[in-house]
PDB file of C-alpha atoms in Angstrom:
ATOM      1  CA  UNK A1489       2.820  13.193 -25.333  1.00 51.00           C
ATOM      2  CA  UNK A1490       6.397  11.393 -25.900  1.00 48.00           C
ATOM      3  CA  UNK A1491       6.748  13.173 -29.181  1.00 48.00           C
ATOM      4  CA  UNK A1492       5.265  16.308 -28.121  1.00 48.00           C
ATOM      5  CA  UNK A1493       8.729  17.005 -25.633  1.00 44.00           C
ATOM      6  CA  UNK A1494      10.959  15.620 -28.454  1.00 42.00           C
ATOM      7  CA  UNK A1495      10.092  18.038 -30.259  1.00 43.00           C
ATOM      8  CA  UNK A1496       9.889  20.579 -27.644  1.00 44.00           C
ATOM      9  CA  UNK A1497      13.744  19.449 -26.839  1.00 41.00           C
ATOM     10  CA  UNK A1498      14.462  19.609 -30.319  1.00 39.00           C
ATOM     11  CA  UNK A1499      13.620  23.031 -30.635  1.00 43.00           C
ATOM     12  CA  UNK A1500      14.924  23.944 -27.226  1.00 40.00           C
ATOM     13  CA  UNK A1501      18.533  22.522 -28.282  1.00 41.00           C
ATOM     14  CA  UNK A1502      18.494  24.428 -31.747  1.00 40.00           C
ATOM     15  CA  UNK A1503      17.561  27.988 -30.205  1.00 38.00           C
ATOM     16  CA  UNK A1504      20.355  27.121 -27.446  1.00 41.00           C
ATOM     17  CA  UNK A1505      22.165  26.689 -30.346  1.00 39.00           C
ATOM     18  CA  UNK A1506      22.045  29.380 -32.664  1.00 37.00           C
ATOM     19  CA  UNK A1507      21.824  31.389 -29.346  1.00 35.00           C
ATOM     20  CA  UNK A1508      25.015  30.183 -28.067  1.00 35.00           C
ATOM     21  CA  UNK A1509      26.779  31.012 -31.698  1.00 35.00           C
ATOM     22  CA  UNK A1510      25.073  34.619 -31.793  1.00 33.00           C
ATOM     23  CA  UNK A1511      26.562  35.462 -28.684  1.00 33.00           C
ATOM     24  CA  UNK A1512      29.891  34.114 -29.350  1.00 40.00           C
ATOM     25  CA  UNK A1513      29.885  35.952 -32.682  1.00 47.00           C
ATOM     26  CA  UNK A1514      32.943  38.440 -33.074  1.00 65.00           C
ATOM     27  CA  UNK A1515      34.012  38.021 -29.878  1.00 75.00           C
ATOM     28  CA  UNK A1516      38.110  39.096 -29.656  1.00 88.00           C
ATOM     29  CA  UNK A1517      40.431  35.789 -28.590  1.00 96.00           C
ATOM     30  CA  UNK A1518      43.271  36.824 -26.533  1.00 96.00           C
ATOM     31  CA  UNK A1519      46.488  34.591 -26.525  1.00 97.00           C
ATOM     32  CA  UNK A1520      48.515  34.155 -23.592  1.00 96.00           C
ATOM     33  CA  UNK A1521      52.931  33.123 -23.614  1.00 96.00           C
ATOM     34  CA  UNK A1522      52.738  29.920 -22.071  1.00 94.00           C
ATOM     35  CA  UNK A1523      55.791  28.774 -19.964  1.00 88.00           C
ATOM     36  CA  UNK A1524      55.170  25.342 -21.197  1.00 92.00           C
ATOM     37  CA  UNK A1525      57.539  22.706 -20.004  1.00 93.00           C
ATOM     38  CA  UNK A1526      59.158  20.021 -22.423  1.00 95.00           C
ATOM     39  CA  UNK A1527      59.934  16.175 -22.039  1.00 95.00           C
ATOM     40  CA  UNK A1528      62.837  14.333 -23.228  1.00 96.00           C
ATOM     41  CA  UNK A1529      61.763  11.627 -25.669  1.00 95.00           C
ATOM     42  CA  UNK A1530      62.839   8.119 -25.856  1.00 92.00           C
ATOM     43  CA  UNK A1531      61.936   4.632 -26.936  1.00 88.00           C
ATOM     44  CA  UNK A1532      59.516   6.532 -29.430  1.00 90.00           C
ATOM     45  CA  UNK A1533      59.649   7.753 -33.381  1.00 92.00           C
ATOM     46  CA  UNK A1534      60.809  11.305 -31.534  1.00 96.00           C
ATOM     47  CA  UNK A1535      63.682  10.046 -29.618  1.00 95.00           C
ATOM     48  CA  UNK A1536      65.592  12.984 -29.123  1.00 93.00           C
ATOM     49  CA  UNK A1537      63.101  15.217 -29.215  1.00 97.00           C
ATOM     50  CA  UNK A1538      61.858  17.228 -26.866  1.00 97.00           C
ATOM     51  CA  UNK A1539      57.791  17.129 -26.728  1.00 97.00           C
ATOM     52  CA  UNK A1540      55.701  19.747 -25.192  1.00 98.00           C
ATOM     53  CA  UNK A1541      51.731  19.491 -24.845  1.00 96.00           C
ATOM     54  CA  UNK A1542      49.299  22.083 -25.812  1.00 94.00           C
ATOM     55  CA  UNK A1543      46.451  20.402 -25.465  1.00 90.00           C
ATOM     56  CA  UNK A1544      45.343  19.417 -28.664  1.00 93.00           C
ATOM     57  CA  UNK A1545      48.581  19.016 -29.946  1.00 97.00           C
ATOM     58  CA  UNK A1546      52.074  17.322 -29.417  1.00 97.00           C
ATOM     59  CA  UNK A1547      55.072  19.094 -30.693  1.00 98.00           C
ATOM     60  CA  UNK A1548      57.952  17.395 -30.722  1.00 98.00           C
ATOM     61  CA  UNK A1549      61.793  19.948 -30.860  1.00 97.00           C
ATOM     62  CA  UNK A1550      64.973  18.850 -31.670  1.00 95.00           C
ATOM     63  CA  UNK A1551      67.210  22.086 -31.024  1.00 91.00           C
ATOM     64  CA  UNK A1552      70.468  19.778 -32.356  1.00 88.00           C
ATOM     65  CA  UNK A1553      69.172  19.117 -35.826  1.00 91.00           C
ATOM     66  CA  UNK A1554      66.701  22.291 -35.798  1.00 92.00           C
ATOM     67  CA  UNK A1555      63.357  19.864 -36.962  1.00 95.00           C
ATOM     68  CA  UNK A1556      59.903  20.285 -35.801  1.00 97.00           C
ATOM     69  CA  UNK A1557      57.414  18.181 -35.593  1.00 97.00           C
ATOM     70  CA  UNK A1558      53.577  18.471 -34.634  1.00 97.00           C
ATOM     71  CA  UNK A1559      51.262  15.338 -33.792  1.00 97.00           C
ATOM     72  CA  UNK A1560      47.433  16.060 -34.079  1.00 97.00           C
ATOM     73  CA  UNK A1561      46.445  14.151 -30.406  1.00 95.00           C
ATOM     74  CA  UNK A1562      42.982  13.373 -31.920  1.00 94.00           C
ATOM     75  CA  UNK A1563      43.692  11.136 -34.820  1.00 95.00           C
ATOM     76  CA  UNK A1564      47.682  10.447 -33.998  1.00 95.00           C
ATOM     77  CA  UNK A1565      48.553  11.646 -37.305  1.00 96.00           C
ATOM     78  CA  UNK A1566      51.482  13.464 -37.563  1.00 97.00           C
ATOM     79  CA  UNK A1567      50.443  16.736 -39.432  1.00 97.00           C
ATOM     80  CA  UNK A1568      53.709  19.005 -39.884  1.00 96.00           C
ATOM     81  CA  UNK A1569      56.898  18.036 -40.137  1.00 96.00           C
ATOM     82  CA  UNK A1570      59.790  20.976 -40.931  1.00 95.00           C
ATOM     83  CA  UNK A1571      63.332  21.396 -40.584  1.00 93.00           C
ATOM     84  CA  UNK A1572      65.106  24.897 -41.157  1.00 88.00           C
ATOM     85  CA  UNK A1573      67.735  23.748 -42.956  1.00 81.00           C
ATOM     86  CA  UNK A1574      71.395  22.097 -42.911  1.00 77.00           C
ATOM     87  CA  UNK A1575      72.053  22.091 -39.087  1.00 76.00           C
ATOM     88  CA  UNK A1576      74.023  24.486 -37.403  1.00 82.00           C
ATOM     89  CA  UNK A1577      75.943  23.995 -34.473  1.00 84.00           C
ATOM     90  CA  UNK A1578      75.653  27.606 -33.260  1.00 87.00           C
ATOM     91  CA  UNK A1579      72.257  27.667 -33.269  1.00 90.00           C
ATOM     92  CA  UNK A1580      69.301  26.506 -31.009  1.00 92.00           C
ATOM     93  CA  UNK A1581      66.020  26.540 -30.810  1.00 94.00           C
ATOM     94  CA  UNK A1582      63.596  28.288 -27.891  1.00 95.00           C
ATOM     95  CA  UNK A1583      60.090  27.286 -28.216  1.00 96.00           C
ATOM     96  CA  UNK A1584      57.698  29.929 -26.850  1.00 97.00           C
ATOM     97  CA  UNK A1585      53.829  28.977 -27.009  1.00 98.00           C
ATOM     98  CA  UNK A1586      50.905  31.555 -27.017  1.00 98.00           C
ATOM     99  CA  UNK A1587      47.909  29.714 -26.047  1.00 96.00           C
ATOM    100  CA  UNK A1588      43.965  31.115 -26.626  1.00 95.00           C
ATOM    101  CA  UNK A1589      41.857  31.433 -24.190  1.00 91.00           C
ATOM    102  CA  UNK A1590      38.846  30.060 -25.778  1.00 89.00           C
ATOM    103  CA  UNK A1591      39.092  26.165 -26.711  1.00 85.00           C
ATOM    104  CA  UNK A1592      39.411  24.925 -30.294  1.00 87.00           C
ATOM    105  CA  UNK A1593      40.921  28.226 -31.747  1.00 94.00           C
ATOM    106  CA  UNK A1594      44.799  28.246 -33.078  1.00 96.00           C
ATOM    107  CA  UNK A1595      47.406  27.514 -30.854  1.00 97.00           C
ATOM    108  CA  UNK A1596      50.802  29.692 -31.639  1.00 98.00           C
ATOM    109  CA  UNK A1597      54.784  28.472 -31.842  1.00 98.00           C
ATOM    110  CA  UNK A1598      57.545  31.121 -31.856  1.00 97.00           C
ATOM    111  CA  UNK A1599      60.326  29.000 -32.272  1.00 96.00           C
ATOM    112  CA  UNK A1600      63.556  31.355 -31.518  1.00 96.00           C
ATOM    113  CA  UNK A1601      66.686  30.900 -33.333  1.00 94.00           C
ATOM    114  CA  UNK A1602      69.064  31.592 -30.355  1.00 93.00           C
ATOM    115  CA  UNK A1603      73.178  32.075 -31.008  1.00 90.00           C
ATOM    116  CA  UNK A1604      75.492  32.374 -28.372  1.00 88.00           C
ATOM    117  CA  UNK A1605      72.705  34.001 -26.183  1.00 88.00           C
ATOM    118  CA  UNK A1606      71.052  36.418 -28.337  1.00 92.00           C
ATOM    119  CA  UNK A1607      68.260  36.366 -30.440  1.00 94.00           C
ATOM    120  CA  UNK A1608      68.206  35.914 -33.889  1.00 92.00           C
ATOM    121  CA  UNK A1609      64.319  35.928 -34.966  1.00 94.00           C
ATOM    122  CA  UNK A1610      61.312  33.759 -34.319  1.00 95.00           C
ATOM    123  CA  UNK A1611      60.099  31.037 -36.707  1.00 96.00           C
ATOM    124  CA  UNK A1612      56.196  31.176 -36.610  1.00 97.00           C
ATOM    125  CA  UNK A1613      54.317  27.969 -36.892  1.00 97.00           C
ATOM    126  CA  UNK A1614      50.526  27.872 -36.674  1.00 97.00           C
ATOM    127  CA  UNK A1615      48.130  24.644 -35.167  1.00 97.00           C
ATOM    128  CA  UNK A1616      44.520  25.278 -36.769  1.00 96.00           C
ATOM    129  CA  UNK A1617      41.860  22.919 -37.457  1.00 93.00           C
ATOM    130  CA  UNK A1618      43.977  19.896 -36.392  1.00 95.00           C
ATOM    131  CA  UNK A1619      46.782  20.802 -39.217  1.00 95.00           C
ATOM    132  CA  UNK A1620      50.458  22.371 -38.863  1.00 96.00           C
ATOM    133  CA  UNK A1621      51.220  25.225 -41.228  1.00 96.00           C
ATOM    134  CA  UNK A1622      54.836  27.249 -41.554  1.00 96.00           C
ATOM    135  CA  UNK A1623      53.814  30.761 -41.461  1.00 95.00           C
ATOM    136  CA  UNK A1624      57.244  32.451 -42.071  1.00 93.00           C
ATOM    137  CA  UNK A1625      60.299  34.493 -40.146  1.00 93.00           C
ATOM    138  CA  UNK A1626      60.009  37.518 -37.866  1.00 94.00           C
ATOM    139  CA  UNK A1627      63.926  38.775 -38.570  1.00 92.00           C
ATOM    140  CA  UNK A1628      63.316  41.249 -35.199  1.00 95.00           C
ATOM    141  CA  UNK A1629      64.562  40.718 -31.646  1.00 95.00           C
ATOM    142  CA  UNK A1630      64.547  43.287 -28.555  1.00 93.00           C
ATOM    143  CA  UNK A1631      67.154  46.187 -28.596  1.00 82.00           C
ATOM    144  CA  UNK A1632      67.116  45.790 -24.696  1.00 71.00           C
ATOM    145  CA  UNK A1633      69.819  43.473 -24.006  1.00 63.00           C
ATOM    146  CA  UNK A1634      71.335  43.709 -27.496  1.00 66.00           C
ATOM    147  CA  UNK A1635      69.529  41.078 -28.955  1.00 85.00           C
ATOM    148  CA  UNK A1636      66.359  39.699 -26.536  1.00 93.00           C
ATOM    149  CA  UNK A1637      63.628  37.979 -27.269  1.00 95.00           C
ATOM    150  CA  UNK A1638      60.573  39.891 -28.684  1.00 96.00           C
ATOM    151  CA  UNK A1639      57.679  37.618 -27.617  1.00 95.00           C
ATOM    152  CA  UNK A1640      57.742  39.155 -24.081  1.00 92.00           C
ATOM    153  CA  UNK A1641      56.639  43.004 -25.677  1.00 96.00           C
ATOM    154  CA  UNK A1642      54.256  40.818 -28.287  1.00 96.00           C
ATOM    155  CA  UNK A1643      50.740  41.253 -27.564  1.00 96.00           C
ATOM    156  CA  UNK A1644      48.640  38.765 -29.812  1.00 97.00           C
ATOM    157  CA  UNK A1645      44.921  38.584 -30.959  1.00 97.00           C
ATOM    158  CA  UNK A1646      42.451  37.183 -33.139  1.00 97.00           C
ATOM    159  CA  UNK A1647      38.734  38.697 -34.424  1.00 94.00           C
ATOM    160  CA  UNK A1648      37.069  37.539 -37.112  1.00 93.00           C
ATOM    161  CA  UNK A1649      39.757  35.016 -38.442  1.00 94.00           C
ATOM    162  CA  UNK A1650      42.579  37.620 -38.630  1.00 96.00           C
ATOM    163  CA  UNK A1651      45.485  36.909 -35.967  1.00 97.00           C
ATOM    164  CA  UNK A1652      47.146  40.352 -34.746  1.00 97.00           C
ATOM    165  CA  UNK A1653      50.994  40.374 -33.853  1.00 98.00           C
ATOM    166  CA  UNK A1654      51.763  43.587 -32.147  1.00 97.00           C
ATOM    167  CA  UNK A1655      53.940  45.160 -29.562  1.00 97.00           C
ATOM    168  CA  UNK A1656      54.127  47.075 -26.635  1.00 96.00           C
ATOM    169  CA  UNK A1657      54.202  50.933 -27.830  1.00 97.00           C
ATOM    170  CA  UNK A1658      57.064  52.011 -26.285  1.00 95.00           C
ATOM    171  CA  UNK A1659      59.426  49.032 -27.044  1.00 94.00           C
ATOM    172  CA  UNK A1660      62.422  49.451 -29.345  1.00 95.00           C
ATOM    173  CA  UNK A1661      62.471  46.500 -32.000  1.00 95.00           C
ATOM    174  CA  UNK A1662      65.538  46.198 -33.490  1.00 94.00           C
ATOM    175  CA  UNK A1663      65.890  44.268 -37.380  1.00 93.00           C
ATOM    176  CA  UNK A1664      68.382  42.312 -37.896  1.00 90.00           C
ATOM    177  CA  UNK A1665      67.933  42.655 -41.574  1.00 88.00           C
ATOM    178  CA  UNK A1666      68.274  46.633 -41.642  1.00 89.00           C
ATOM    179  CA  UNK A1667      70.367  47.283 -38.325  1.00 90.00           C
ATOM    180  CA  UNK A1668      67.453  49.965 -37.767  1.00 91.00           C
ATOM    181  CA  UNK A1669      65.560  49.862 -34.652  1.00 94.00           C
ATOM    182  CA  UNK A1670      61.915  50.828 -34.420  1.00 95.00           C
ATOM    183  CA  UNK A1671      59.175  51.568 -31.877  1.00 96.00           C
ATOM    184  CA  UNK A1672      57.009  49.115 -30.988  1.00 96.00           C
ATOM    185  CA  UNK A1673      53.820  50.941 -32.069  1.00 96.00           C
ATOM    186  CA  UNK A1674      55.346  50.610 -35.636  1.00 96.00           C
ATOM    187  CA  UNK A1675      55.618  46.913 -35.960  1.00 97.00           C
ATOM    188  CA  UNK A1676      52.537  44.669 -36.644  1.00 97.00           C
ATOM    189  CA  UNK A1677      51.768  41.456 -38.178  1.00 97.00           C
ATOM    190  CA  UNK A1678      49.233  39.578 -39.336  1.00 97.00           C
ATOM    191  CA  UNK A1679      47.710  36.059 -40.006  1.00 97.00           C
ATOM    192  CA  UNK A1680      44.788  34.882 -41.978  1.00 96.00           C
ATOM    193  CA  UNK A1681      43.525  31.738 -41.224  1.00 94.00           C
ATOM    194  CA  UNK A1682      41.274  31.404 -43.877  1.00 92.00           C
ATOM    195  CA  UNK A1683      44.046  31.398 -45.916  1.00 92.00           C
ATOM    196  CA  UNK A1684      47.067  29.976 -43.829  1.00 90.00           C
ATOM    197  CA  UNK A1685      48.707  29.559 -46.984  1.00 87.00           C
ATOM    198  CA  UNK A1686      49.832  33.231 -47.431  1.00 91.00           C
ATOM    199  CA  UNK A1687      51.834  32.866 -44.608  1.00 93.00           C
ATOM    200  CA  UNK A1688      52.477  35.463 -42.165  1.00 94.00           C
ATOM    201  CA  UNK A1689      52.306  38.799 -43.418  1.00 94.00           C
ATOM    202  CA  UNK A1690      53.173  42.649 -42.152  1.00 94.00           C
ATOM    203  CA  UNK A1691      50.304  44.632 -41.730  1.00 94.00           C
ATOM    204  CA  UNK A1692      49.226  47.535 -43.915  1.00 93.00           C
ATOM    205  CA  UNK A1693      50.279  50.071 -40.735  1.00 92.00           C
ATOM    206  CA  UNK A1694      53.744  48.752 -40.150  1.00 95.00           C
ATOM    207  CA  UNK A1695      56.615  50.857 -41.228  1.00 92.00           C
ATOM    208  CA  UNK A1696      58.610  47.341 -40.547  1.00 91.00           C
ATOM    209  CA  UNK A1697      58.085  45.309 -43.885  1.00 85.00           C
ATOM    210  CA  UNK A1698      58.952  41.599 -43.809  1.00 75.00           C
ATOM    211  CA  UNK A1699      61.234  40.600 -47.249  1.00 63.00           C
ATOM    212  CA  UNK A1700      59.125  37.846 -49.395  1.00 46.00           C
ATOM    213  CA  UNK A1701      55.516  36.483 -48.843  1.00 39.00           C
ATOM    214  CA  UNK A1702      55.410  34.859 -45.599  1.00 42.00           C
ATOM    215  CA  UNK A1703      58.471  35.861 -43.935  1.00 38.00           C
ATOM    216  CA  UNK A1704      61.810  36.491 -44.860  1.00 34.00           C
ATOM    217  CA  UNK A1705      63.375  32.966 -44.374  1.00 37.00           C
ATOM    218  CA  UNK A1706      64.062  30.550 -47.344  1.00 37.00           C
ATOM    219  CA  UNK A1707      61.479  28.218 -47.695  1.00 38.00           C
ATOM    220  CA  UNK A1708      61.565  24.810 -45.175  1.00 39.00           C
ATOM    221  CA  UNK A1709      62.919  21.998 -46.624  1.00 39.00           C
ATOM    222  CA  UNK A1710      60.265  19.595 -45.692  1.00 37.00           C
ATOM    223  CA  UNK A1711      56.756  20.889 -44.605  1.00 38.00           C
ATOM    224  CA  UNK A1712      52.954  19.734 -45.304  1.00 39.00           C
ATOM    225  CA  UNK A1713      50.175  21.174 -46.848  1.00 38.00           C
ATOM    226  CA  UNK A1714      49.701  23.974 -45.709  1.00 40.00           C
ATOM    227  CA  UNK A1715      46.184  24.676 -47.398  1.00 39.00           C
ATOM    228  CA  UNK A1716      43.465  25.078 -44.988  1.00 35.00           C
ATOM    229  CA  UNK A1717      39.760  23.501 -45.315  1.00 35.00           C
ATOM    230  CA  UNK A1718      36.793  25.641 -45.964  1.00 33.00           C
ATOM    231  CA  UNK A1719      35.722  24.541 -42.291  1.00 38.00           C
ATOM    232  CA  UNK A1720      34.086  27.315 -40.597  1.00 37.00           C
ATOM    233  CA  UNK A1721      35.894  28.644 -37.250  1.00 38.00           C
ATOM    234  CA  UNK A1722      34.651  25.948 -34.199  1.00 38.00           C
ATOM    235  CA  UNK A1723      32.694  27.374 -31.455  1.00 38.00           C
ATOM    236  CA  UNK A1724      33.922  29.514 -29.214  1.00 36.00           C
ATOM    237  CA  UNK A1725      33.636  28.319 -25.496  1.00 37.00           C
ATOM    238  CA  UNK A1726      35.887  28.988 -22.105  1.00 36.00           C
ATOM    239  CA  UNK A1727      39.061  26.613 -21.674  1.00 33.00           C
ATOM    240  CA  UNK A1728      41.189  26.412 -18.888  1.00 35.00           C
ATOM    241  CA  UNK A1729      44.931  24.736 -20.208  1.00 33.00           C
TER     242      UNK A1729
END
């Protein structure tokens, strides 16, 4: 009788399985601009920095010498660590965080280059399967306000491993690499996580075409690996951050 309802459970917990999985499958992830809110570090190997925590991850900002760091909270292992460049004194950094609303799926930095006020592009950094990975330069910022921030018209989502960057229609994006200013509808992006490597790319429908594989920025000085494991995407299951 005992091993009669192990199996029984057995069997109940794989068809709750695959079931859960099936119904999960395809389903769109929608990614939310977080107002997170930072902490000044000290007494720590990030002294200096500002942290902010997304959950899974710590990410430690310093806006003086432009580094980033990102701290996997899981293992403590520190799994990116990228600077822009030589410092410079005009320029700081802005984190802005889009967060998933399912658990376990990648968690989104735009890290704005901000000079006397205005915006000068967004560095995007990806957290994904417990790794960091440098995904490039968005050279774009607002036309409203001569020169504001573009994450508030982004809209962002992921399907089927492929994260979407687009914008609200009627927004006027203006480049800072062509002076030209276009409509939202005609901007998109695009990120595959499967291979993270490639770096952030333009999408096949925008008339806005980034410079260079993965972004238009020279390459960091510092960064990790940024190959990602033939893991296949975790679970998908509610979250509340």
């Amino acid at each position: 009788m005992k091993k009669i309802f192990i199996i029984s459970f057995l069997m109940f917990s794989l068809i709750t399985s695959t079931s859960a999985q099936q119904s999960t499958a395809g389903v769109a992830v929608k990614y939310t601009l977080s107002d997170l809110q930072g902490k000044k570090m000290a007494n720590s190997n990030y002294d200096d920095y500002m942290m902010y925590a997304t959950g899974r991850y710590q990410v430690f900002i310093n806006s003086e010498l432009q580094k980033v760091a990102i701290v996997n909270i899981t293992n403590k292992k520190e799994v990116l660590a990228w600077t822009k460049g030589e410092a410079n004194e005009y320029t700081k950094f802005e984190p802005h965080f889009f967060i998933p609303d399912f658990k376990n799926f990648p968690v989104i930095l735009m890290l704005e280059e901000v000079i006397d006020g205005s915006s000068n592009g967004q560095h995007v950094i990806l957290m994904d399967k417990g790794q960091g990975f440098y995904c490039g330069f968005i050279n774009l910022a607002a036309e409203k306000g001569e020169g504001a921030s573009i994450t508030k018209y982004m809209q962002i989502n992921m399907k089927a491993g492929i994260i979407a960057f687009t914008f609200v229609p009627d927004a006027n994006i203006f480049s800072w690499e062509n002076y030209e200013i276009y409509k939202g509808k005609e901007v998109s992006f695009e990120i595959d996580t499967q291979n993270t490597k490639d770096g952030l790319k333009a999408s096949p429908t925008s008339a806005y075409k980034l410079t260079g594989s993965g972004g238009n920025y020279p390459a960091p000085e510092e960064k990790l690996d940024n190959n990602t494991t033939s893991e296949k995407q975790p679970q998908k299951e509610e979250f509340n951050w």
